[in-house]
Amino acid sequence: MTGIPMAKGITKRSVDYSRWYTDVIAAAQLADHSPVKGCMVIRPTGYAIWEQMQTALDKLFKETGHVNAYFPCFIPEHFMKKEAEHVKGFAPECAVVTHGGGKKLEEPLFIRPTSETIIWAMYKDWIQSYRDLPLLINQWANVVRWEMRTRLFLRTTEFLWQEGHTAHATYEEAEAETKQMLEVYRTFAEEYMAVPVITGKKTEREKFAGALHTYCIEAMMQDAKALQAGTSHNLGQNFAKAFDVTFQNEAGELESVWATSWGVSTRLIGALIMTHSDDNGLVLPPKMAAVPVVIVPIWKSDEEMDAVLKRLDVLTRNWKDKFNFKIDDRNNLRPGRKFNEWEKKGIPIRLEVGPRDLETNEIVLVRRDTCEKTRVSQDNLTERIISTLESMQVDMFKKALAFRRSNTHKVDDYDEFKERIDAAGGFYLVHWNGQTASEEKLQEETKATIRCIPFDAPEETGKCLITGQPSTRRVIVARAY
RNA sequence: CGGGGCAUAGCGCAGUCCGGUUAGCGCACCUGGUUUGGGACCAGGGGGUCGCAGGUUCAAAUCCUGCUGCCCCGACCA
């Protein structure tokens, strides 16, 4: 048994990918456009996904020794101006508060686009000796960046994120932290979101404003475009010097502190949607579904209703501590409507139970990722559900990985590259001479950017795709969100 | 910032060119009944300062002027 009828109200991916994306969000009731330009209202269904993400990530952060704190959203103007590169990078996209309490403020307050400056202003007071290090703090917060063009989840004026800000005694320690947190992001993306990512280093041009270097995870969406899904920065001593944060080392000498910062945002919800969902709506990997199992009971008479619900009572008795589930016993909707509703919302497993199943001791199990419908025995149902959820988690990752692999190519000829990226998008492993000038030329001529220098790229001699100059390794080039 | 489009019920639209009953349709919503294994049906009902502000006119959703907001496509960004 298979098959799901065509979805109403969702544009097919093949017709218009970006319409499809917004249709899926609307159909699943994840978010709405707000009355304020560029901002979104995250609806309960969408926020539940964010909560799943927060829970999993927060645990990973705590396991690596981090603690949470909260800093204000207002940043005094002169803080923003202390780190030269940082101002240059962020000033143009900042919202600034000039009035408060009906009066013009003495000093304008920037609404944080990120919190390095206010956090380092505080770290100055908190750090005196090497014994105060490392300082490993994370905060869950909103930030504002005045973007010209916005898209739900992918780029909104205000968005939710977490930002880790750590302080260390040495460069090596800071570097280890930067890499460790990138690895946390990779683990989270792949094992929880089932989104395969490439880890690597950003080019000078793409790195964070004020960082020594930036590492990232890059994912491929179903239209074969790249999406930066998370970043981790080694900030060196730039912020410590700008905010005069020093510590006494064991030898009693005064040194500047070494810093990192790292973040992922509600953009991950966009990544999740564009990696797994289909023409029928949202598809959630089990670990990202607050409620991974929904049961639609079916009945004609009141007697049948009682019988079905009673059986469900027995069947679900030991489920509470194993996985969340919901019994959709609304009596004003017919089953077909409920099937469709839960499909659009991406619930991983749907169970259908009616009078016929009571007789045969079976139940209908439908997998959202494959749309596969199976009649399964009511015996061992709990184990069957758990194993199905586990398979789905793995299968969805494998499917996404296979897609990325089949859309990743090595190319050595610039004209061939132009043709292929126009025709099919995709990731291209190409040689690059390491110069910003050729990177800019590439973007001007093809709208593609260097997504990252992958960690696993082997040393290999070749010629730069753009200039023909010598190169020692390949980088990933793609058109990106 | 450039190009395009839209603004009429919660959503999607018609009506606007050519001014004229009480502004209409589909979906959604409410009530009652029949239904229920893939998006139910029948009957009844509620909901609108026609984006805002001026103007023309006996009369404006409709004509004129100005403004505002939003969406989509490009240049910039997590």
mmCIF file of N, CA and C in Angstrom, chain A residues 129-254:
data_model
loop_
_atom_site.group_PDB
_atom_site.id
_atom_site.type_symbol
_atom_site.label_atom_id
_atom_site.label_comp_id
_atom_site.label_asym_id
_atom_site.label_seq_id
_atom_site.Cartn_x
_atom_site.Cartn_y
_atom_site.Cartn_z
ATOM 1 N N SER A 129 42.560 36.609 36.616
ATOM 2 C CA SER A 129 43.690 35.688 36.639
ATOM 3 C C SER A 129 43.409 34.476 35.766
ATOM 4 N N TYR A 130 44.452 33.730 35.500
ATOM 5 C CA TYR A 130 44.293 32.499 34.709
ATOM 6 C C TYR A 130 43.323 31.541 35.389
ATOM 7 N N ARG A 131 43.148 31.753 36.725
ATOM 8 C CA ARG A 131 42.212 30.883 37.461
ATOM 9 C C ARG A 131 40.757 31.158 37.097
ATOM 10 N N ASP A 132 40.497 32.328 36.475
ATOM 11 C CA ASP A 132 39.135 32.651 36.039
ATOM 12 C C ASP A 132 38.836 32.063 34.660
ATOM 13 N N LEU A 133 39.854 31.438 34.070
ATOM 14 C CA LEU A 133 39.702 30.926 32.712
ATOM 15 C C LEU A 133 39.715 29.403 32.696
ATOM 16 N N PRO A 134 39.129 28.738 31.749
ATOM 17 C CA PRO A 134 38.328 29.379 30.701
ATOM 18 C C PRO A 134 36.965 29.814 31.236
ATOM 19 N N LEU A 135 36.393 30.802 30.601
ATOM 20 C CA LEU A 135 35.037 31.254 30.904
ATOM 21 C C LEU A 135 34.171 30.798 29.739
ATOM 22 N N LEU A 136 33.213 29.924 30.039
ATOM 23 C CA LEU A 136 32.457 29.283 28.957
ATOM 24 C C LEU A 136 30.977 29.592 29.084
ATOM 25 N N ILE A 137 30.534 30.674 28.437
ATOM 26 C CA ILE A 137 29.144 31.125 28.592
ATOM 27 C C ILE A 137 28.402 31.111 27.257
ATOM 28 N N ASN A 138 27.151 30.688 27.361
ATOM 29 C CA ASN A 138 26.258 30.708 26.197
ATOM 30 C C ASN A 138 25.043 31.542 26.560
ATOM 31 N N GLN A 139 24.444 32.179 25.554
ATOM 32 C CA GLN A 139 23.141 32.787 25.821
ATOM 33 C C GLN A 139 22.183 32.494 24.685
ATOM 34 N N TRP A 140 20.932 32.275 25.065
ATOM 35 C CA TRP A 140 19.835 32.119 24.107
ATOM 36 C C TRP A 140 19.182 33.491 24.019
ATOM 37 N N ALA A 141 19.079 34.029 22.827
ATOM 38 C CA ALA A 141 18.597 35.404 22.709
ATOM 39 C C ALA A 141 18.023 35.696 21.333
ATOM 40 N N ASN A 142 17.467 36.889 21.235
ATOM 41 C CA ASN A 142 17.060 37.405 19.927
ATOM 42 C C ASN A 142 18.103 38.422 19.492
ATOM 43 N N VAL A 143 18.278 38.575 18.205
ATOM 44 C CA VAL A 143 19.152 39.626 17.685
ATOM 45 C C VAL A 143 18.464 40.275 16.486
ATOM 46 N N VAL A 144 18.936 41.467 16.154
ATOM 47 C CA VAL A 144 18.315 42.222 15.057
ATOM 48 C C VAL A 144 19.376 42.626 14.037
ATOM 49 N N ARG A 145 19.110 42.288 12.796
ATOM 50 C CA ARG A 145 19.987 42.739 11.709
ATOM 51 C C ARG A 145 19.096 43.258 10.596
ATOM 52 N N TRP A 146 19.297 44.533 10.253
ATOM 53 C CA TRP A 146 18.405 45.198 9.315
ATOM 54 C C TRP A 146 18.705 44.764 7.890
ATOM 55 N N GLU A 147 18.187 43.614 7.507
ATOM 56 C CA GLU A 147 18.457 43.062 6.194
ATOM 57 C C GLU A 147 17.591 43.723 5.140
ATOM 58 N N MET A 148 18.138 43.797 3.936
ATOM 59 C CA MET A 148 17.365 44.406 2.848
ATOM 60 C C MET A 148 16.260 43.473 2.390
ATOM 61 N N ARG A 149 16.617 42.237 2.256
ATOM 62 C CA ARG A 149 15.618 41.290 1.778
ATOM 63 C C ARG A 149 15.498 40.141 2.761
ATOM 64 N N THR A 150 14.275 39.787 3.112
ATOM 65 C CA THR A 150 14.091 38.766 4.140
ATOM 66 C C THR A 150 13.275 37.593 3.602
ATOM 67 N N ARG A 151 13.483 36.447 4.245
ATOM 68 C CA ARG A 151 12.677 35.253 3.949
ATOM 69 C C ARG A 151 12.456 34.540 5.266
ATOM 70 N N LEU A 152 11.250 34.040 5.463
ATOM 71 C CA LEU A 152 10.907 33.379 6.720
ATOM 72 C C LEU A 152 11.985 32.365 7.116
ATOM 73 N N PHE A 153 12.418 32.448 8.345
ATOM 74 C CA PHE A 153 13.433 31.585 8.946
ATOM 75 C C PHE A 153 14.845 31.788 8.381
ATOM 76 N N LEU A 154 14.965 31.932 7.064
ATOM 77 C CA LEU A 154 16.302 32.002 6.472
ATOM 78 C C LEU A 154 16.977 33.327 6.741
ATOM 79 N N ARG A 155 16.204 34.390 6.683
ATOM 80 C CA ARG A 155 16.769 35.705 6.937
ATOM 81 C C ARG A 155 15.647 36.640 7.338
ATOM 82 N N THR A 156 15.541 36.907 8.632
ATOM 83 C CA THR A 156 14.524 37.831 9.110
ATOM 84 C C THR A 156 15.213 38.943 9.890
ATOM 85 N N THR A 157 14.548 40.072 9.996
ATOM 86 C CA THR A 157 15.165 41.219 10.657
ATOM 87 C C THR A 157 15.502 40.877 12.113
ATOM 88 N N GLU A 158 14.555 40.284 12.786
ATOM 89 C CA GLU A 158 14.834 39.774 14.126
ATOM 90 C C GLU A 158 14.857 38.255 14.046
ATOM 91 N N PHE A 159 15.822 37.633 14.686
ATOM 92 C CA PHE A 159 15.780 36.172 14.749
ATOM 93 C C PHE A 159 16.267 35.683 16.103
ATOM 94 N N LEU A 160 15.965 34.427 16.377
ATOM 95 C CA LEU A 160 16.380 33.809 17.637
ATOM 96 C C LEU A 160 17.640 32.992 17.372
ATOM 97 N N TRP A 161 18.508 32.979 18.345
ATOM 98 C CA TRP A 161 19.702 32.157 18.186
ATOM 99 C C TRP A 161 20.305 31.863 19.542
ATOM 100 N N GLN A 162 21.417 31.152 19.520
ATOM 101 C CA GLN A 162 22.238 31.047 20.707
ATOM 102 C C GLN A 162 23.601 31.563 20.301
ATOM 103 N N GLU A 163 24.257 32.230 21.236
ATOM 104 C CA GLU A 163 25.613 32.695 20.957
ATOM 105 C C GLU A 163 26.500 32.305 22.129
ATOM 106 N N GLY A 164 27.517 31.524 21.831
ATOM 107 C CA GLY A 164 28.482 31.141 22.854
ATOM 108 C C GLY A 164 29.630 32.141 22.833
ATOM 109 N N HIS A 165 30.083 32.531 24.019
ATOM 110 C CA HIS A 165 31.203 33.484 24.104
ATOM 111 C C HIS A 165 32.172 32.966 25.147
ATOM 112 N N THR A 166 33.344 32.559 24.703
ATOM 113 C CA THR A 166 34.268 31.958 25.648
ATOM 114 C C THR A 166 35.582 32.716 25.700
ATOM 115 N N ALA A 167 36.226 32.619 26.865
ATOM 116 C CA ALA A 167 37.500 33.302 27.086
ATOM 117 C C ALA A 167 38.530 32.279 27.530
ATOM 118 N N HIS A 168 39.723 32.350 26.976
ATOM 119 C CA HIS A 168 40.761 31.348 27.232
ATOM 120 C C HIS A 168 42.122 31.991 27.472
ATOM 121 N N ALA A 169 43.013 31.171 28.044
ATOM 122 C CA ALA A 169 44.338 31.678 28.399
ATOM 123 C C ALA A 169 45.313 31.632 27.221
ATOM 124 N N THR A 170 45.029 30.758 26.245
ATOM 125 C CA THR A 170 45.985 30.648 25.128
ATOM 126 C C THR A 170 45.250 30.565 23.793
ATOM 127 N N TYR A 171 45.997 30.842 22.761
ATOM 128 C CA TYR A 171 45.461 30.702 21.406
ATOM 129 C C TYR A 171 45.021 29.266 21.176
ATOM 130 N N GLU A 172 45.859 28.333 21.572
ATOM 131 C CA GLU A 172 45.588 26.917 21.319
ATOM 132 C C GLU A 172 44.274 26.482 21.961
ATOM 133 N N GLU A 173 44.055 26.962 23.177
ATOM 134 C CA GLU A 173 42.818 26.607 23.872
ATOM 135 C C GLU A 173 41.596 27.180 23.147
ATOM 136 N N ALA A 174 41.727 28.420 22.726
ATOM 137 C CA ALA A 174 40.626 29.067 22.013
ATOM 138 C C ALA A 174 40.364 28.331 20.703
ATOM 139 N N GLU A 175 41.434 27.948 20.045
ATOM 140 C CA GLU A 175 41.295 27.240 18.775
ATOM 141 C C GLU A 175 40.620 25.878 18.990
ATOM 142 N N ALA A 176 41.001 25.199 20.065
ATOM 143 C CA ALA A 176 40.385 23.904 20.357
ATOM 144 C C ALA A 176 38.892 24.078 20.628
ATOM 145 N N GLU A 177 38.546 25.132 21.337
ATOM 146 C CA GLU A 177 37.142 25.428 21.619
ATOM 147 C C GLU A 177 36.375 25.713 20.323
ATOM 148 N N THR A 178 36.970 26.502 19.462
ATOM 149 C CA THR A 178 36.329 26.853 18.186
ATOM 150 C C THR A 178 36.019 25.592 17.387
ATOM 151 N N LYS A 179 36.991 24.696 17.354
ATOM 152 C CA LYS A 179 36.815 23.448 16.598
ATOM 153 C C LYS A 179 35.836 22.512 17.300
ATOM 154 N N GLN A 180 35.924 22.477 18.618
ATOM 155 C CA GLN A 180 35.020 21.600 19.370
ATOM 156 C C GLN A 180 33.565 21.996 19.144
ATOM 157 N N MET A 181 33.278 23.302 19.161
ATOM 158 C CA MET A 181 31.892 23.729 19.014
ATOM 159 C C MET A 181 31.391 23.532 17.590
ATOM 160 N N LEU A 182 32.298 23.644 16.640
ATOM 161 C CA LEU A 182 31.888 23.335 15.275
ATOM 162 C C LEU A 182 31.502 21.861 15.184
ATOM 163 N N GLU A 183 32.248 21.040 15.880
ATOM 164 C CA GLU A 183 31.961 19.606 15.896
ATOM 165 C C GLU A 183 30.622 19.332 16.590
ATOM 166 N N VAL A 184 30.318 20.102 17.626
ATOM 167 C CA VAL A 184 29.008 19.989 18.269
ATOM 168 C C VAL A 184 27.906 20.317 17.250
ATOM 169 N N TYR A 185 28.128 21.362 16.484
ATOM 170 C CA TYR A 185 27.142 21.726 15.459
ATOM 171 C C TYR A 185 27.000 20.637 14.408
ATOM 172 N N ARG A 186 28.131 20.066 14.003
ATOM 173 C CA ARG A 186 28.067 18.999 12.999
ATOM 174 C C ARG A 186 27.260 17.823 13.543
ATOM 175 N N THR A 187 27.553 17.441 14.770
ATOM 176 C CA THR A 187 26.841 16.339 15.403
ATOM 177 C C THR A 187 25.348 16.633 15.462
ATOM 178 N N PHE A 188 25.035 17.847 15.905
ATOM 179 C CA PHE A 188 23.624 18.208 16.026
ATOM 180 C C PHE A 188 22.939 18.170 14.660
ATOM 181 N N ALA A 189 23.543 18.779 13.661
ATOM 182 C CA ALA A 189 22.935 18.846 12.328
ATOM 183 C C ALA A 189 22.721 17.437 11.778
ATOM 184 N N GLU A 190 23.733 16.598 11.897
ATOM 185 C CA GLU A 190 23.644 15.300 11.254
ATOM 186 C C GLU A 190 22.848 14.281 12.066
ATOM 187 N N GLU A 191 23.055 14.259 13.364
ATOM 188 C CA GLU A 191 22.420 13.201 14.156
ATOM 189 C C GLU A 191 21.035 13.571 14.657
ATOM 190 N N TYR A 192 20.755 14.852 14.806
ATOM 191 C CA TYR A 192 19.432 15.254 15.279
ATOM 192 C C TYR A 192 18.545 15.764 14.149
ATOM 193 N N MET A 193 19.116 16.631 13.309
ATOM 194 C CA MET A 193 18.324 17.187 12.212
ATOM 195 C C MET A 193 18.360 16.312 10.971
ATOM 196 N N ALA A 194 19.250 15.327 10.965
ATOM 197 C CA ALA A 194 19.439 14.474 9.784
ATOM 198 C C ALA A 194 19.818 15.302 8.560
ATOM 199 N N VAL A 195 20.542 16.383 8.809
ATOM 200 C CA VAL A 195 21.017 17.247 7.729
ATOM 201 C C VAL A 195 22.536 17.073 7.600
ATOM 202 N N PRO A 196 23.002 16.476 6.506
ATOM 203 C CA PRO A 196 24.443 16.310 6.337
ATOM 204 C C PRO A 196 25.098 17.665 6.092
ATOM 205 N N VAL A 197 26.250 17.891 6.711
ATOM 206 C CA VAL A 197 26.922 19.176 6.533
ATOM 207 C C VAL A 197 28.401 18.971 6.205
ATOM 208 N N ILE A 198 28.952 19.962 5.541
ATOM 209 C CA ILE A 198 30.380 19.972 5.272
ATOM 210 C C ILE A 198 31.003 20.947 6.247
ATOM 211 N N THR A 199 32.059 20.485 6.937
ATOM 212 C CA THR A 199 32.735 21.378 7.866
ATOM 213 C C THR A 199 33.962 21.962 7.178
ATOM 214 N N GLY A 200 34.217 23.210 7.449
ATOM 215 C CA GLY A 200 35.371 23.825 6.821
ATOM 216 C C GLY A 200 35.624 25.214 7.346
ATOM 217 N N LYS A 201 36.535 25.897 6.671
ATOM 218 C CA LYS A 201 36.945 27.227 7.093
ATOM 219 C C LYS A 201 36.449 28.238 6.070
ATOM 220 N N LYS A 202 35.960 29.364 6.557
ATOM 221 C CA LYS A 202 35.536 30.438 5.662
ATOM 222 C C LYS A 202 36.752 31.164 5.103
ATOM 223 N N THR A 203 36.593 31.744 3.938
ATOM 224 C CA THR A 203 37.683 32.545 3.383
ATOM 225 C C THR A 203 37.758 33.860 4.154
ATOM 226 N N GLU A 204 38.845 34.607 3.975
ATOM 227 C CA GLU A 204 39.028 35.908 4.623
ATOM 228 C C GLU A 204 37.816 36.807 4.384
ATOM 229 N N ARG A 205 37.299 36.746 3.174
ATOM 230 C CA ARG A 205 36.211 37.619 2.775
ATOM 231 C C ARG A 205 34.905 37.256 3.474
ATOM 232 N N GLU A 206 34.732 35.984 3.771
ATOM 233 C CA GLU A 206 33.462 35.521 4.313
ATOM 234 C C GLU A 206 33.480 35.397 5.830
ATOM 235 N N LYS A 207 34.640 35.610 6.438
ATOM 236 C CA LYS A 207 34.718 35.384 7.881
ATOM 237 C C LYS A 207 33.984 36.475 8.668
ATOM 238 N N PHE A 208 33.734 36.179 9.950
ATOM 239 C CA PHE A 208 33.044 37.083 10.862
ATOM 240 C C PHE A 208 33.848 38.373 11.074
ATOM 241 N N ALA A 209 33.123 39.489 11.146
ATOM 242 C CA ALA A 209 33.775 40.790 11.325
ATOM 243 C C ALA A 209 34.415 40.875 12.705
ATOM 244 N N GLY A 210 35.726 40.781 12.758
ATOM 245 C CA GLY A 210 36.427 40.861 14.034
ATOM 246 C C GLY A 210 37.087 39.551 14.432
ATOM 247 N N ALA A 211 36.954 38.532 13.598
ATOM 248 C CA ALA A 211 37.536 37.218 13.925
ATOM 249 C C ALA A 211 38.891 37.028 13.245
ATOM 250 N N LEU A 212 39.710 36.130 13.835
ATOM 251 C CA LEU A 212 40.919 35.701 13.149
ATOM 252 C C LEU A 212 40.523 34.802 11.997
ATOM 253 N N HIS A 213 39.662 33.834 12.337
ATOM 254 C CA HIS A 213 39.098 32.992 11.296
ATOM 255 C C HIS A 213 37.778 32.386 11.755
ATOM 256 N N THR A 214 37.004 31.954 10.781
ATOM 257 C CA THR A 214 35.656 31.426 11.026
ATOM 258 C C THR A 214 35.540 30.042 10.434
ATOM 259 N N TYR A 215 35.018 29.117 11.235
ATOM 260 C CA TYR A 215 34.695 27.789 10.727
ATOM 261 C C TYR A 215 33.188 27.707 10.536
ATOM 262 N N CYS A 216 32.749 26.790 9.673
ATOM 263 C CA CYS A 216 31.313 26.744 9.404
ATOM 264 C C CYS A 216 30.855 25.338 9.064
ATOM 265 N N ILE A 217 29.550 25.150 9.176
ATOM 266 C CA ILE A 217 28.936 23.964 8.598
ATOM 267 C C ILE A 217 28.042 24.441 7.453
ATOM 268 N N GLU A 218 28.175 23.786 6.320
ATOM 269 C CA GLU A 218 27.420 24.155 5.132
ATOM 270 C C GLU A 218 26.561 22.963 4.715
ATOM 271 N N ALA A 219 25.307 23.260 4.411
ATOM 272 C CA ALA A 219 24.392 22.195 4.001
ATOM 273 C C ALA A 219 23.891 22.471 2.593
ATOM 274 N N MET A 220 23.447 21.411 1.912
ATOM 275 C CA MET A 220 22.859 21.580 0.587
ATOM 276 C C MET A 220 21.342 21.398 0.663
ATOM 277 N N MET A 221 20.638 22.382 0.125
ATOM 278 C CA MET A 221 19.178 22.295 0.110
ATOM 279 C C MET A 221 18.724 21.503 -1.122
ATOM 280 N N GLN A 222 17.419 21.221 -1.189
ATOM 281 C CA GLN A 222 16.934 20.366 -2.274
ATOM 282 C C GLN A 222 16.996 21.020 -3.649
ATOM 283 N N ASP A 223 17.200 22.338 -3.685
ATOM 284 C CA ASP A 223 17.380 22.976 -4.984
ATOM 285 C C ASP A 223 18.863 23.073 -5.326
ATOM 286 N N ALA A 224 19.666 22.335 -4.555
ATOM 287 C CA ALA A 224 21.116 22.251 -4.775
ATOM 288 C C ALA A 224 21.839 23.567 -4.491
ATOM 289 N N LYS A 225 21.197 24.437 -3.704
ATOM 290 C CA LYS A 225 21.886 25.639 -3.249
ATOM 291 C C LYS A 225 22.441 25.394 -1.843
ATOM 292 N N ALA A 226 23.452 26.200 -1.497
ATOM 293 C CA ALA A 226 24.110 26.027 -0.198
ATOM 294 C C ALA A 226 23.445 26.886 0.860
ATOM 295 N N LEU A 227 23.464 26.384 2.084
ATOM 296 C CA LEU A 227 22.975 27.170 3.213
ATOM 297 C C LEU A 227 23.981 27.058 4.355
ATOM 298 N N GLN A 228 24.490 28.214 4.790
ATOM 299 C CA GLN A 228 25.371 28.225 5.953
ATOM 300 C C GLN A 228 24.516 27.965 7.177
ATOM 301 N N ALA A 229 24.823 26.882 7.894
ATOM 302 C CA ALA A 229 23.927 26.444 8.962
ATOM 303 C C ALA A 229 24.458 26.763 10.351
ATOM 304 N N GLY A 230 25.732 27.112 10.448
ATOM 305 C CA GLY A 230 26.288 27.442 11.754
ATOM 306 C C GLY A 230 27.718 27.918 11.604
ATOM 307 N N THR A 231 28.141 28.781 12.525
ATOM 308 C CA THR A 231 29.519 29.274 12.452
ATOM 309 C C THR A 231 30.167 29.288 13.828
ATOM 310 N N SER A 232 31.481 29.163 13.823
ATOM 311 C CA SER A 232 32.277 29.146 15.037
ATOM 312 C C SER A 232 33.526 29.973 14.758
ATOM 313 N N HIS A 233 33.762 30.990 15.620
ATOM 314 C CA HIS A 233 34.834 31.940 15.325
ATOM 315 C C HIS A 233 35.949 31.908 16.356
ATOM 316 N N ASN A 234 37.165 31.905 15.872
ATOM 317 C CA ASN A 234 38.300 32.159 16.755
ATOM 318 C C ASN A 234 38.567 33.656 16.664
ATOM 319 N N LEU A 235 38.290 34.366 17.778
ATOM 320 C CA LEU A 235 38.373 35.825 17.760
ATOM 321 C C LEU A 235 39.756 36.330 18.147
ATOM 322 N N GLY A 236 40.664 35.411 18.426
ATOM 323 C CA GLY A 236 42.015 35.828 18.805
ATOM 324 C C GLY A 236 41.967 36.731 20.019
ATOM 325 N N GLN A 237 42.787 37.783 19.992
ATOM 326 C CA GLN A 237 42.785 38.733 21.109
ATOM 327 C C GLN A 237 42.135 40.058 20.712
ATOM 328 N N ASN A 238 41.428 40.035 19.582
ATOM 329 C CA ASN A 238 40.869 41.288 19.064
ATOM 330 C C ASN A 238 39.908 41.967 20.026
ATOM 331 N N PHE A 239 38.980 41.195 20.577
ATOM 332 C CA PHE A 239 38.008 41.806 21.482
ATOM 333 C C PHE A 239 38.619 42.081 22.849
ATOM 334 N N ALA A 240 39.515 41.193 23.267
ATOM 335 C CA ALA A 240 40.183 41.412 24.553
ATOM 336 C C ALA A 240 40.952 42.729 24.515
ATOM 337 N N LYS A 241 41.612 42.981 23.402
ATOM 338 C CA LYS A 241 42.388 44.218 23.288
ATOM 339 C C LYS A 241 41.473 45.426 23.180
ATOM 340 N N ALA A 242 40.396 45.283 22.414
ATOM 341 C CA ALA A 242 39.473 46.403 22.258
ATOM 342 C C ALA A 242 38.820 46.764 23.590
ATOM 343 N N PHE A 243 38.566 45.762 24.429
ATOM 344 C CA PHE A 243 37.876 46.009 25.696
ATOM 345 C C PHE A 243 38.820 45.880 26.901
ATOM 346 N N ASP A 244 40.103 45.777 26.592
ATOM 347 C CA ASP A 244 41.117 45.763 27.637
ATOM 348 C C ASP A 244 40.866 44.654 28.663
ATOM 349 N N VAL A 245 40.713 43.437 28.154
ATOM 350 C CA VAL A 245 40.491 42.300 29.046
ATOM 351 C C VAL A 245 41.799 41.526 29.179
ATOM 352 N N THR A 246 42.405 41.638 30.363
ATOM 353 C CA THR A 246 43.685 40.988 30.573
ATOM 354 C C THR A 246 43.606 40.046 31.771
ATOM 355 N N PHE A 247 44.571 39.137 31.844
ATOM 356 C CA PHE A 247 44.636 38.240 32.995
ATOM 357 C C PHE A 247 46.104 38.010 33.356
ATOM 358 N N GLN A 248 46.307 37.670 34.618
ATOM 359 C CA GLN A 248 47.659 37.345 35.055
ATOM 360 C C GLN A 248 47.886 35.869 34.859
ATOM 361 N N ASN A 249 48.948 35.508 34.145
ATOM 362 C CA ASN A 249 49.239 34.086 33.952
ATOM 363 C C ASN A 249 49.972 33.533 35.172
ATOM 364 N N GLU A 250 50.329 32.257 35.109
ATOM 365 C CA GLU A 250 50.943 31.610 36.274
ATOM 366 C C GLU A 250 52.263 32.263 36.658
ATOM 367 N N ALA A 251 52.911 32.867 35.669
ATOM 368 C CA ALA A 251 54.184 33.533 35.929
ATOM 369 C C ALA A 251 53.982 34.952 36.456
ATOM 370 N N GLY A 252 52.696 35.367 36.579
ATOM 371 C CA GLY A 252 52.413 36.684 37.111
ATOM 372 C C GLY A 252 52.434 37.786 36.062
ATOM 373 N N GLU A 253 52.566 37.383 34.778
ATOM 374 C CA GLU A 253 52.583 38.400 33.719
ATOM 375 C C GLU A 253 51.161 38.693 33.245
ATOM 376 N N LEU A 254 50.947 39.934 32.777
ATOM 377 C CA LEU A 254 49.641 40.338 32.266
ATOM 378 C C LEU A 254 49.531 40.015 30.777
#
